[in-house]
PDB file of C-alpha atoms in Angstrom:
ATOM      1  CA  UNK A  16    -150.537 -76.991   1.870  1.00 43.00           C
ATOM      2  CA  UNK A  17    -152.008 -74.136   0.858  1.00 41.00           C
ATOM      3  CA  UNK A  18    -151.052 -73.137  -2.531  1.00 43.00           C
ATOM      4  CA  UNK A  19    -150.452 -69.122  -4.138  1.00 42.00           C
ATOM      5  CA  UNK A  20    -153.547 -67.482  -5.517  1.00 38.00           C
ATOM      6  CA  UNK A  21    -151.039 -66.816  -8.648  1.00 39.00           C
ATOM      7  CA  UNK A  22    -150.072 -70.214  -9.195  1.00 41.00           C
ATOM      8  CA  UNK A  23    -153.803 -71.153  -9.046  1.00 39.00           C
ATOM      9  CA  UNK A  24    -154.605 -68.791 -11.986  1.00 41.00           C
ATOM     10  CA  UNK A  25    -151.541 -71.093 -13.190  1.00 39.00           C
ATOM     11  CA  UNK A  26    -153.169 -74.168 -13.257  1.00 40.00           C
ATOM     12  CA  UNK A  27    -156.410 -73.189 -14.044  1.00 41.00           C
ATOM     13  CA  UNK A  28    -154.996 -71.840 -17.344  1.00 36.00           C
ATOM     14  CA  UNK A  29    -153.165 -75.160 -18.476  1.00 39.00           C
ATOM     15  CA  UNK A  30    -156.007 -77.153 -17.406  1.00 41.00           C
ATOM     16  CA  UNK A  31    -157.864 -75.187 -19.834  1.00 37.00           C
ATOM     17  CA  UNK A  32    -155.234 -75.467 -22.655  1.00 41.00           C
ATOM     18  CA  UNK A  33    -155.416 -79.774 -21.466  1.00 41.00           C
ATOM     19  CA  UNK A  34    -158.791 -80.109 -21.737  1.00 36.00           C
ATOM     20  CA  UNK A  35    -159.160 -77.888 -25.164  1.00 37.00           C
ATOM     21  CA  UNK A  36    -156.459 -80.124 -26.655  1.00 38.00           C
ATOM     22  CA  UNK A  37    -157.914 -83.442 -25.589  1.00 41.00           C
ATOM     23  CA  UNK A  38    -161.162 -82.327 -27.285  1.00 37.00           C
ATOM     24  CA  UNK A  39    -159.343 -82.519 -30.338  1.00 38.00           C
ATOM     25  CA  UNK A  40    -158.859 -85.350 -30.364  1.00 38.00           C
ATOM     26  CA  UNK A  41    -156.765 -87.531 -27.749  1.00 41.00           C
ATOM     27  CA  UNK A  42    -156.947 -88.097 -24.266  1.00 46.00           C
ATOM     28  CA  UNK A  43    -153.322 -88.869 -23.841  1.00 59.00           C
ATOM     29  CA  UNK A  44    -152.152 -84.583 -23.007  1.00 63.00           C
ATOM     30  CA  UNK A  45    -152.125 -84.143 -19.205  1.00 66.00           C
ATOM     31  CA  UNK A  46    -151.230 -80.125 -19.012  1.00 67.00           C
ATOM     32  CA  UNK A  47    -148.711 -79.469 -15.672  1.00 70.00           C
ATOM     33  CA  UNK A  48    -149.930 -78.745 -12.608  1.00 69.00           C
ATOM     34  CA  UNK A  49    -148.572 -77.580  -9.139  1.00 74.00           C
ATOM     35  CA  UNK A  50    -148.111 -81.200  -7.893  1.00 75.00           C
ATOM     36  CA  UNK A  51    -145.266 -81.270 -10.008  1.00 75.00           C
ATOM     37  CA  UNK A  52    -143.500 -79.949  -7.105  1.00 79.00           C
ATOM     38  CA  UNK A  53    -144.155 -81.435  -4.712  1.00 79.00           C
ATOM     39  CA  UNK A  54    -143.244 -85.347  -5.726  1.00 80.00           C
ATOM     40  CA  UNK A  55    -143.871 -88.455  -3.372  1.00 83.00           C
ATOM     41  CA  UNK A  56    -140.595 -88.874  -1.027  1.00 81.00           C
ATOM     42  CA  UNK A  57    -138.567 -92.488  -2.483  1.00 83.00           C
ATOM     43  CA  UNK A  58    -136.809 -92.349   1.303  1.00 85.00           C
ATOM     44  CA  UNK A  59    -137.762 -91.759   4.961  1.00 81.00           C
ATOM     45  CA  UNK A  60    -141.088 -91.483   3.917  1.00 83.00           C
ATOM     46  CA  UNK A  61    -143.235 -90.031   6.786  1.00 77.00           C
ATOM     47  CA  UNK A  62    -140.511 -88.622   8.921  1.00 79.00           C
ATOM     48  CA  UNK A  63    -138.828 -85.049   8.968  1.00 80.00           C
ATOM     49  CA  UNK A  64    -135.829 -86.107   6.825  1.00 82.00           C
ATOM     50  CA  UNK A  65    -138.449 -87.231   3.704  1.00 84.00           C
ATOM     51  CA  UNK A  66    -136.277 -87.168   0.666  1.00 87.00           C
ATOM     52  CA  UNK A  67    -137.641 -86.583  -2.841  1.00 88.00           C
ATOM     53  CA  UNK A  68    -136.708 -85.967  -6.216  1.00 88.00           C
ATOM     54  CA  UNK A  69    -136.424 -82.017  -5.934  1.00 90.00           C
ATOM     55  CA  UNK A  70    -134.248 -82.489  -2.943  1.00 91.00           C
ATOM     56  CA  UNK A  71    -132.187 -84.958  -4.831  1.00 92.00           C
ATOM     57  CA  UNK A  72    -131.472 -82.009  -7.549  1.00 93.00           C
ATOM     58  CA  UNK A  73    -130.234 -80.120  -4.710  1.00 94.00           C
ATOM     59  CA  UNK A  74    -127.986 -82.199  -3.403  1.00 94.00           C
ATOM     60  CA  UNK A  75    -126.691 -83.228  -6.824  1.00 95.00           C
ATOM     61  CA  UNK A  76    -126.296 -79.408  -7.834  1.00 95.00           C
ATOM     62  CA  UNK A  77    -124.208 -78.478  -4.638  1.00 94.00           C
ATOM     63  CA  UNK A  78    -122.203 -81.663  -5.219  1.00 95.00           C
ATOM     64  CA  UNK A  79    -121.070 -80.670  -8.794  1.00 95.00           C
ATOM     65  CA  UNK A  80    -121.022 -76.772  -7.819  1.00 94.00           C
ATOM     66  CA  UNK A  81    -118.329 -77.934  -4.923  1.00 94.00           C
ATOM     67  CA  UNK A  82    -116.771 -80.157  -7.449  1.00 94.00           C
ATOM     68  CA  UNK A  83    -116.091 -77.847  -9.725  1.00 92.00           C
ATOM     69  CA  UNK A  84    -114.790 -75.465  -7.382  1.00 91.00           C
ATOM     70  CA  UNK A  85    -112.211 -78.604  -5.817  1.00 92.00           C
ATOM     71  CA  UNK A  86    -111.117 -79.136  -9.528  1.00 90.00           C
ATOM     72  CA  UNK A  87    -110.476 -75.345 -10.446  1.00 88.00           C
ATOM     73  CA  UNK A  88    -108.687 -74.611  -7.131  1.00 86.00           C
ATOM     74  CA  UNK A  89    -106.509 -77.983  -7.773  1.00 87.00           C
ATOM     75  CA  UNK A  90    -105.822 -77.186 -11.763  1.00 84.00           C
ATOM     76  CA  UNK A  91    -104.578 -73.654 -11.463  1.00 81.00           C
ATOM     77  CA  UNK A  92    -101.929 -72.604 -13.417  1.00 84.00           C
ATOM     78  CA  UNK A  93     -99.860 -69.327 -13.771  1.00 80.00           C
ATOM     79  CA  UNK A  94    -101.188 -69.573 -17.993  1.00 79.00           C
ATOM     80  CA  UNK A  95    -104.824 -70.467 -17.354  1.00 80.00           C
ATOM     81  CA  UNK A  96    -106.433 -73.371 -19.519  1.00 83.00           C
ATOM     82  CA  UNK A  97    -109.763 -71.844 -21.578  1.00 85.00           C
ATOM     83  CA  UNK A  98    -112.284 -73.402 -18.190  1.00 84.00           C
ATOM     84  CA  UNK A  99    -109.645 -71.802 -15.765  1.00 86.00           C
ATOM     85  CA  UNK A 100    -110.216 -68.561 -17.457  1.00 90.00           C
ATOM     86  CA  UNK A 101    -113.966 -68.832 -17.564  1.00 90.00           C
ATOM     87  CA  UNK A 102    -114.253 -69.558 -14.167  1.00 90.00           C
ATOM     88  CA  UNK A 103    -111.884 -66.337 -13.240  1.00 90.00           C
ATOM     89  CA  UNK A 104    -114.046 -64.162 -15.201  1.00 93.00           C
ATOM     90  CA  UNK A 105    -116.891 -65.257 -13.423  1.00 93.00           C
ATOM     91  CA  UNK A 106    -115.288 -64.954 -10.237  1.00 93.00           C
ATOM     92  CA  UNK A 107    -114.254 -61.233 -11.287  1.00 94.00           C
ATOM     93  CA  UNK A 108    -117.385 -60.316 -12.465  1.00 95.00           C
ATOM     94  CA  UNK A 109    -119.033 -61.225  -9.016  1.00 95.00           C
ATOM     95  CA  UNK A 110    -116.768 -59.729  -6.692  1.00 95.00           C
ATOM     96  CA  UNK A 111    -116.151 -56.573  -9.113  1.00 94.00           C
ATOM     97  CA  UNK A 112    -119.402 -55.919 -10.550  1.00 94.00           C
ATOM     98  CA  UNK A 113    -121.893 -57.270  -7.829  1.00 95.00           C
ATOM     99  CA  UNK A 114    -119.757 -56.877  -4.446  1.00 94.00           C
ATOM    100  CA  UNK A 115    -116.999 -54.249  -5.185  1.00 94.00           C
ATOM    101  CA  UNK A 116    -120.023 -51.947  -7.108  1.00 93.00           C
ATOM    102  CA  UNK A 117    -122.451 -51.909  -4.630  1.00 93.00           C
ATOM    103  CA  UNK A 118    -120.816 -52.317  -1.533  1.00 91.00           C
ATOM    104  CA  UNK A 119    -117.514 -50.827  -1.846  1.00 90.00           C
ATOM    105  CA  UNK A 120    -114.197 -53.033  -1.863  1.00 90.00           C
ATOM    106  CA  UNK A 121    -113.352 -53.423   2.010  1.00 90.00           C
ATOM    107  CA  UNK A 122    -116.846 -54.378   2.823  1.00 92.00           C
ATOM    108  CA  UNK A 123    -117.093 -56.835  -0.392  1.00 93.00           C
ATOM    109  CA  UNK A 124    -113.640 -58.383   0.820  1.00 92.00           C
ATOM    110  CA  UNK A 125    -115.257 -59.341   4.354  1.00 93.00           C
ATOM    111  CA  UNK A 126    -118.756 -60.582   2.662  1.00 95.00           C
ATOM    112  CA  UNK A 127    -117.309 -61.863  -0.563  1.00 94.00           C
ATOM    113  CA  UNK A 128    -117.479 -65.521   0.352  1.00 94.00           C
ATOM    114  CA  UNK A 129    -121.617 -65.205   1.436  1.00 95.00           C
ATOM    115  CA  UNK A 130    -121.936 -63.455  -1.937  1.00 96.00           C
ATOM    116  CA  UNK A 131    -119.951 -65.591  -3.818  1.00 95.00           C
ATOM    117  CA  UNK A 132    -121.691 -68.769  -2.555  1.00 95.00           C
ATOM    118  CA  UNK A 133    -125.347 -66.669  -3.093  1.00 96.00           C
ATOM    119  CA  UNK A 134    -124.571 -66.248  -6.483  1.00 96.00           C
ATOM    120  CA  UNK A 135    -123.143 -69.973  -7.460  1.00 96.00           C
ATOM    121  CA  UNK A 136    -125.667 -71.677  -5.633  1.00 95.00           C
ATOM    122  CA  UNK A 137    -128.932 -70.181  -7.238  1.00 96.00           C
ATOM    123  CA  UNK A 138    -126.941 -70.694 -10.831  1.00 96.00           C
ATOM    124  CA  UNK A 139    -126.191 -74.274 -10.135  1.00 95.00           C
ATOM    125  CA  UNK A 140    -130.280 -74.985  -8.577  1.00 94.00           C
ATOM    126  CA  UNK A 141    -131.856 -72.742 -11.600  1.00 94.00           C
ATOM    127  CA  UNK A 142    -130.116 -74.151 -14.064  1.00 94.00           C
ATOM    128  CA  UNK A 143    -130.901 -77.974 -12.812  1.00 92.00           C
ATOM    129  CA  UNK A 144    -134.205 -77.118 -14.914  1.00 88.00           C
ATOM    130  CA  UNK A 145    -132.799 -77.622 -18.034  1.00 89.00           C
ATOM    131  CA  UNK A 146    -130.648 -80.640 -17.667  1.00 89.00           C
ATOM    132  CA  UNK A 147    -131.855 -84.123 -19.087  1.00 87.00           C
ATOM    133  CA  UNK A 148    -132.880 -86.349 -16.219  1.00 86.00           C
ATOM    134  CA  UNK A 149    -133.086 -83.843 -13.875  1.00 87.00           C
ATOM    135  CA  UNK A 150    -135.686 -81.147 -15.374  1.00 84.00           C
ATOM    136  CA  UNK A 151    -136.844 -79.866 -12.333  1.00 88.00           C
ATOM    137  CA  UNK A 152    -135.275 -76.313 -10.943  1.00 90.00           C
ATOM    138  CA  UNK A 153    -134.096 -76.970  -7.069  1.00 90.00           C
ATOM    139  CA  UNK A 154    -134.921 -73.189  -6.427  1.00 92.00           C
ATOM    140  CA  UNK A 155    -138.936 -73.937  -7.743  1.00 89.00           C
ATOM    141  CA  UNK A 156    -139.913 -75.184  -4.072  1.00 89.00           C
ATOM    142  CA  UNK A 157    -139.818 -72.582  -1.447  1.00 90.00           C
ATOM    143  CA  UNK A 158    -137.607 -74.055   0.897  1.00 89.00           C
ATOM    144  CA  UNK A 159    -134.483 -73.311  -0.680  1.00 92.00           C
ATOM    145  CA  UNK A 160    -135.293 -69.422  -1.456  1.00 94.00           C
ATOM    146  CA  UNK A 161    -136.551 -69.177   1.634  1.00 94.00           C
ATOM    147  CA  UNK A 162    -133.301 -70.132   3.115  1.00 94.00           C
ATOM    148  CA  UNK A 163    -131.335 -68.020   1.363  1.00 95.00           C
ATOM    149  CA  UNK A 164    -132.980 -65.034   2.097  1.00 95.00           C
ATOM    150  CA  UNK A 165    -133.537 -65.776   5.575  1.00 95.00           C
ATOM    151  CA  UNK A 166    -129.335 -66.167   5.786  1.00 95.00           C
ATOM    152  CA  UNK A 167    -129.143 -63.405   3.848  1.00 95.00           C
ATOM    153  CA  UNK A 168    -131.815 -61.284   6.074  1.00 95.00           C
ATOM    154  CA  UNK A 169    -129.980 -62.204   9.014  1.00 95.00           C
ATOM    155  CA  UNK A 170    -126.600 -61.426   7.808  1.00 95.00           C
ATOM    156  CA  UNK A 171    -127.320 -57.689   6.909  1.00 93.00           C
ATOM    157  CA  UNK A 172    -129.560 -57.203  10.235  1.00 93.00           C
ATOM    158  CA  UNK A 173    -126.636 -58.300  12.593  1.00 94.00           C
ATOM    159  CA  UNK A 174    -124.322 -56.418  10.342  1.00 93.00           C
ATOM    160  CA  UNK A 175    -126.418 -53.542  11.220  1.00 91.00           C
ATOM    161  CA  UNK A 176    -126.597 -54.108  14.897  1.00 91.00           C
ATOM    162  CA  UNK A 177    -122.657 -54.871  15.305  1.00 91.00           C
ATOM    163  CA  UNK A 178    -122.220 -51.695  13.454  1.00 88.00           C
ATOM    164  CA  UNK A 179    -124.386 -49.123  14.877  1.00 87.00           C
ATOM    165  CA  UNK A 180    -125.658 -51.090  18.237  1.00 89.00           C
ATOM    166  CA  UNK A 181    -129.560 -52.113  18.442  1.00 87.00           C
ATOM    167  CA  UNK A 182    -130.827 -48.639  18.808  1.00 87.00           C
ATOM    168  CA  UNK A 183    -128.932 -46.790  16.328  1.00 87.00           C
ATOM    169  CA  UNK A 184    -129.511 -49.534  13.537  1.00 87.00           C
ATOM    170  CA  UNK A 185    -132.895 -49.684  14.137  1.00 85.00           C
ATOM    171  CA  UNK A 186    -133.140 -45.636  14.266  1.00 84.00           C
ATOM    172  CA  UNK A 187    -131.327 -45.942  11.029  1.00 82.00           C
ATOM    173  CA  UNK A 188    -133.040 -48.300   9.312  1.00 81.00           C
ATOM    174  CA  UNK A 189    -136.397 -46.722   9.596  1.00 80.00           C
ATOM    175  CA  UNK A 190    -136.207 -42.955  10.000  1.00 79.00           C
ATOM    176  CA  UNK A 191    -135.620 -40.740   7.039  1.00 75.00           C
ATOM    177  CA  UNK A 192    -132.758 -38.187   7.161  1.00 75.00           C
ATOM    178  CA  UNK A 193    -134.286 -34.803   6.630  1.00 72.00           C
ATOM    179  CA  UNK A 194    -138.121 -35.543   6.539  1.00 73.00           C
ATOM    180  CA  UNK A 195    -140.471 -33.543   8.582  1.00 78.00           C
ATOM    181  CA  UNK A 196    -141.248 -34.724  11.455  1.00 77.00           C
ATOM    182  CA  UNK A 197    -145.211 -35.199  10.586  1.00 78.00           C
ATOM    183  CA  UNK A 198    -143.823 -37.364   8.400  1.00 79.00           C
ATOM    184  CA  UNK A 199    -142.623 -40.185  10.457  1.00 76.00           C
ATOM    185  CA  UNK A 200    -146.097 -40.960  11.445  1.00 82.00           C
ATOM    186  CA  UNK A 201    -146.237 -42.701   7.890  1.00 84.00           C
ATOM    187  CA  UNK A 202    -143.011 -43.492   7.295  1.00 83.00           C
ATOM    188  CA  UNK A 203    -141.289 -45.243  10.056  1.00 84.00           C
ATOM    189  CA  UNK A 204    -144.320 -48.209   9.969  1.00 87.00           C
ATOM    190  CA  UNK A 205    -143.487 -48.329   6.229  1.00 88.00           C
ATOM    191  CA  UNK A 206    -139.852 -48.839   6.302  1.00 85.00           C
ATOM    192  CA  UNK A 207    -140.568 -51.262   9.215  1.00 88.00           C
ATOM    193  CA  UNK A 208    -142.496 -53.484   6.974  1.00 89.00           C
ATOM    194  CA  UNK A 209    -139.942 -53.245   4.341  1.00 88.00           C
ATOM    195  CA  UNK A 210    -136.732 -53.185   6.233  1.00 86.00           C
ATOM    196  CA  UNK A 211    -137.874 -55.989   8.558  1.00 89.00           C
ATOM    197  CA  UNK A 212    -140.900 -58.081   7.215  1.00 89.00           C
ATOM    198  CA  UNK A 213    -140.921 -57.454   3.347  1.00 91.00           C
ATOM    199  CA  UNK A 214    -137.838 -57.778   2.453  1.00 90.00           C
ATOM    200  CA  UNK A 215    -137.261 -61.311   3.147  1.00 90.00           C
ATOM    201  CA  UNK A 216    -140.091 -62.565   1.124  1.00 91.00           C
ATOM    202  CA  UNK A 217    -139.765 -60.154  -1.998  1.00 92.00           C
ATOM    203  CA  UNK A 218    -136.702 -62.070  -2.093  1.00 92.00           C
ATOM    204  CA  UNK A 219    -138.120 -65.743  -1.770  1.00 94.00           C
ATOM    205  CA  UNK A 220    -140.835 -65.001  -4.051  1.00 92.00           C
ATOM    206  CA  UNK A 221    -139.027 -63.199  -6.877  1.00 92.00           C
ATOM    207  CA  UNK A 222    -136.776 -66.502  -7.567  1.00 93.00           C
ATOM    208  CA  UNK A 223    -139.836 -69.112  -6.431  1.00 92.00           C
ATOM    209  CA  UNK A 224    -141.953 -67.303  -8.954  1.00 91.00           C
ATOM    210  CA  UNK A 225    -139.630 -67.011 -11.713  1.00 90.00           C
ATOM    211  CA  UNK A 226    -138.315 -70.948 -11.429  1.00 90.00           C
ATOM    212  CA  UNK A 227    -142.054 -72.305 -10.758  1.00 87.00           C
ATOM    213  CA  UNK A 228    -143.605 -70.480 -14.124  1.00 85.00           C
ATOM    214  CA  UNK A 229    -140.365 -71.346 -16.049  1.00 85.00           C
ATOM    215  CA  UNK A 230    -140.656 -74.614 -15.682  1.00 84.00           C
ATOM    216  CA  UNK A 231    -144.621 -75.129 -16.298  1.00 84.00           C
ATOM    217  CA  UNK A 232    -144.057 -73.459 -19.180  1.00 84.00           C
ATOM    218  CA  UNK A 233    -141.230 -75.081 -20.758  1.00 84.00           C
ATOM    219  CA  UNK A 234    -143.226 -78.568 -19.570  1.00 82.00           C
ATOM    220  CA  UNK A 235    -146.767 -77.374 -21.316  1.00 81.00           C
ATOM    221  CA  UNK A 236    -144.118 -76.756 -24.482  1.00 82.00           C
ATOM    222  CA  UNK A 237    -143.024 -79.668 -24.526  1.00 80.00           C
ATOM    223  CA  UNK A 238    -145.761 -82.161 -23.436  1.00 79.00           C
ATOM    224  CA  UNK A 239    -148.260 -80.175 -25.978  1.00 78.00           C
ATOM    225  CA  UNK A 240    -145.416 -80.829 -28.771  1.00 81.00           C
ATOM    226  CA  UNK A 241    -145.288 -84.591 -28.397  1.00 79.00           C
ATOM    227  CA  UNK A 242    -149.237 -84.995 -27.903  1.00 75.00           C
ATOM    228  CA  UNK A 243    -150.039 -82.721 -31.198  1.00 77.00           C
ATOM    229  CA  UNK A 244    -146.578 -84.169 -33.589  1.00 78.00           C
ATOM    230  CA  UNK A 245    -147.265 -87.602 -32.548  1.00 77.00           C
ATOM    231  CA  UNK A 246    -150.848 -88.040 -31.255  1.00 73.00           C
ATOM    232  CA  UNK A 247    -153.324 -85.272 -32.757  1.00 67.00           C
ATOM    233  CA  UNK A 248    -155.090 -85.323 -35.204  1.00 72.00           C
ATOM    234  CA  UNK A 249    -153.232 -84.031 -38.768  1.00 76.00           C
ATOM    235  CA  UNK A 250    -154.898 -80.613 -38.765  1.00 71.00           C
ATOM    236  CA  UNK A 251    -153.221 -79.740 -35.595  1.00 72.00           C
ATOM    237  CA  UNK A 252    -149.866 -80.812 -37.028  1.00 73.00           C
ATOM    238  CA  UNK A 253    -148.506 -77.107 -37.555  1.00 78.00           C
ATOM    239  CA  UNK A 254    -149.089 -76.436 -34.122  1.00 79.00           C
ATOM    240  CA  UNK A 255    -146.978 -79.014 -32.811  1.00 75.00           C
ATOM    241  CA  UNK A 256    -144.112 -76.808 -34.718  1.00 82.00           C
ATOM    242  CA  UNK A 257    -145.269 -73.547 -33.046  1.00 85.00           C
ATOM    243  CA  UNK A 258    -145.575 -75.114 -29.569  1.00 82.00           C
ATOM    244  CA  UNK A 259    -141.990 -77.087 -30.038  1.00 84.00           C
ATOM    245  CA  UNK A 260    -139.947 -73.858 -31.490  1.00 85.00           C
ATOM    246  CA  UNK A 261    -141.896 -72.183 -28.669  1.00 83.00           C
ATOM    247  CA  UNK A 262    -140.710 -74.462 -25.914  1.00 82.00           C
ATOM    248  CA  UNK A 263    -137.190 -74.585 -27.506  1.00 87.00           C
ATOM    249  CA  UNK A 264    -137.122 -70.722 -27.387  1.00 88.00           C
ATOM    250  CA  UNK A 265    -138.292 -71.119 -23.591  1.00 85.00           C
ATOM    251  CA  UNK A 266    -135.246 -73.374 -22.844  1.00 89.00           C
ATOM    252  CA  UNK A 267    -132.593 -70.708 -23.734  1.00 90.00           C
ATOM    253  CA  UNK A 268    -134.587 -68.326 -21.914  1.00 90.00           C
ATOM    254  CA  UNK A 269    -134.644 -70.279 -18.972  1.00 91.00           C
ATOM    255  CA  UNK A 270    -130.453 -70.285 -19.034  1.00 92.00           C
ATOM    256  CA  UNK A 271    -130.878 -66.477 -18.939  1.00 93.00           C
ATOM    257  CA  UNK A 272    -133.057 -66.531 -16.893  1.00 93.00           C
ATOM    258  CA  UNK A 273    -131.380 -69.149 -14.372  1.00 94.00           C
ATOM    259  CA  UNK A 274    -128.090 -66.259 -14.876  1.00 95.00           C
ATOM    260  CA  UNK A 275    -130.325 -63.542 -13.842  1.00 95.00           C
ATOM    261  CA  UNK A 276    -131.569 -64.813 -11.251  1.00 95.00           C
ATOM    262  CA  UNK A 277    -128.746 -65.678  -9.597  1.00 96.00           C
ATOM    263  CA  UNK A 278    -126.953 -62.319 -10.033  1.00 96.00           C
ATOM    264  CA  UNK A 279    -130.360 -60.633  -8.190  1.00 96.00           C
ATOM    265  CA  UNK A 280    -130.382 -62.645  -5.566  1.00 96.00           C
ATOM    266  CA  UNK A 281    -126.576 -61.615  -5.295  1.00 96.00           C
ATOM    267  CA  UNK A 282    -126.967 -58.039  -6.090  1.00 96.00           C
ATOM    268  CA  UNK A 283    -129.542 -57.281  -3.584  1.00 95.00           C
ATOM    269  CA  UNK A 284    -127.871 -59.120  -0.941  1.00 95.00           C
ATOM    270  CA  UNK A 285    -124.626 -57.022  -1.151  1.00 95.00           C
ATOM    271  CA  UNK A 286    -127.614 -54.025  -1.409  1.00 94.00           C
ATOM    272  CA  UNK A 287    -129.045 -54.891   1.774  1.00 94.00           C
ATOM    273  CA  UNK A 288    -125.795 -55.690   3.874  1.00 94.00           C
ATOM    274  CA  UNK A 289    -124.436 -52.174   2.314  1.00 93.00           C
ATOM    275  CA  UNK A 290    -127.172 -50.293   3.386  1.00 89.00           C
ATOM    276  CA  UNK A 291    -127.359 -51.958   7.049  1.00 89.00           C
ATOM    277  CA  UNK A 292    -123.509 -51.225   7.407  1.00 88.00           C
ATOM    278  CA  UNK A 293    -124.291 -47.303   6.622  1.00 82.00           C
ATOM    279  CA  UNK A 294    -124.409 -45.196   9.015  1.00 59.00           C
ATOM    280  CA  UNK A 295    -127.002 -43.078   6.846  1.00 57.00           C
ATOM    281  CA  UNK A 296    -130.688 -44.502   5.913  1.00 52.00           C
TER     282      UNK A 296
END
């Protein structure tokens, strides 16, 4: 597999940071690298249902995300408990502040549930990077982005079609209202690239890139901690301090960061099936 030139730079730079720290002293630090990711499959090894540990934090983050949707639609009461009125907030916030917002509140209504499940399901596989025993993000591997944005690329271009009908969508999507006409020479194969080819991936890579650095980073943290506080030499003792508070500062960053994500991915998917259900560009 052919791996990103930017994850490259990546590993060259925490190969570096190994090999400087093993000078010092030790040859127990290993710095993270991109295999990381891709771990040996523990069932149906060399078939096309391989199952490894990253797709075992998937399935064990849509398990509890469905649980915990079971056990709040089971529990609810007319005087919500403190989790029952978490979890409405939540819900509120998604369907007022990402759907209603952006794409008005009879077109959130009909795509609430796609948004809804966007938005919980990149929380619940970002936020599987943090969590002891698990420690790996589900969303760091492409396949899962990937998905998503392909469901959510498809959603918003048949929205389009159904709407408008093949040729108006596509007339639509990709000629500006009011530009010269000289101007669609340039413009038209632009907003075909974006509308049609870019789209898709600035959405895959955005959360792939995001979830992939997070969690080298909080691993470098961490690993460099343990090899300076309890293997280095004693001169390097102060940096195991810097490098730990550094890592712990990079684990509540990655909850933000696993929260942002998430309401992206959401935001620009209500974006994108708005603008496709417009009848203007």
């Amino acid at each position: 597999m052919t791996r990103p030139l930017e994850c490259m730079h990546i590993v060259d730079v925490l190969s570096a940071a190994g090999i400087a720290l093993n000078a010092a002293g030790s040859s127990t630090f290993h710095a993270p690298d991109i295999e990381e990711f891709f771990p040996k499959a523990f069932l149906f090894q060399g078939s096309w249902f391989e199952f490894n540990r990253i797709m075992l934090v998937r399935v064990i983050a849509t398990v509890v995300i469905c649980a915990i949707f079971w056990l709040v639609a089971t529990r609810l009461k007319v005087v919500p408990s403190r989790s029952q009125s978490v979890f409405e907030y939540v819900m509120r916030f998604v369907r007022v502040s990402i759907a209603e917002e952006t794409m008005g509140k009879k077109l959130a209504d009909q795509f609430l549930p796609l948004i809804t499940t966007i938005f919980f399901m990149v929380f619940a596989m970002n936020i599987t990077g943090i969590v002891p025993f698990l420690n790996i993000q589900g969303t760091s591997v492409i396949g899962a982005p990937l998905l998503l944005a392909i469901i959510t690329y498809l959603t918003y271009h048949v929205t389009g079609f159904k709407r408008h009908g093949f040729a108006g969508y596509v007339k639509s999507s990709m000629i500006l209202p009011g530009a010269p006409p000289a101007m669609h020479i340039l413009l038209v194969p632009i907003e075909f690239l974006t509308k049609y080819v870019i789209q898709p991936f600035t959405l895959t890579i955005r959360l792939l890139a995001n979830m992939l650095v997070g969690h080298l980073l909080l691993v470098l943290a961490f690993a460099a901690s343990t090899f300076l506080l309890l293997h280095g030499p004693w001169t390097l003792k102060g940096f195991g301090v810097l490098t730990f508070a550094g890592g712990f500062f990079a684990y509540v960053l990655e909850i933000l960061i696993a929260i942002l994500q998430a309401y992206i991915f959401a935001l620009l998917a209500a974006l994108y099936i708005q603008q496709a259900a417009e009848s203007d560009h």
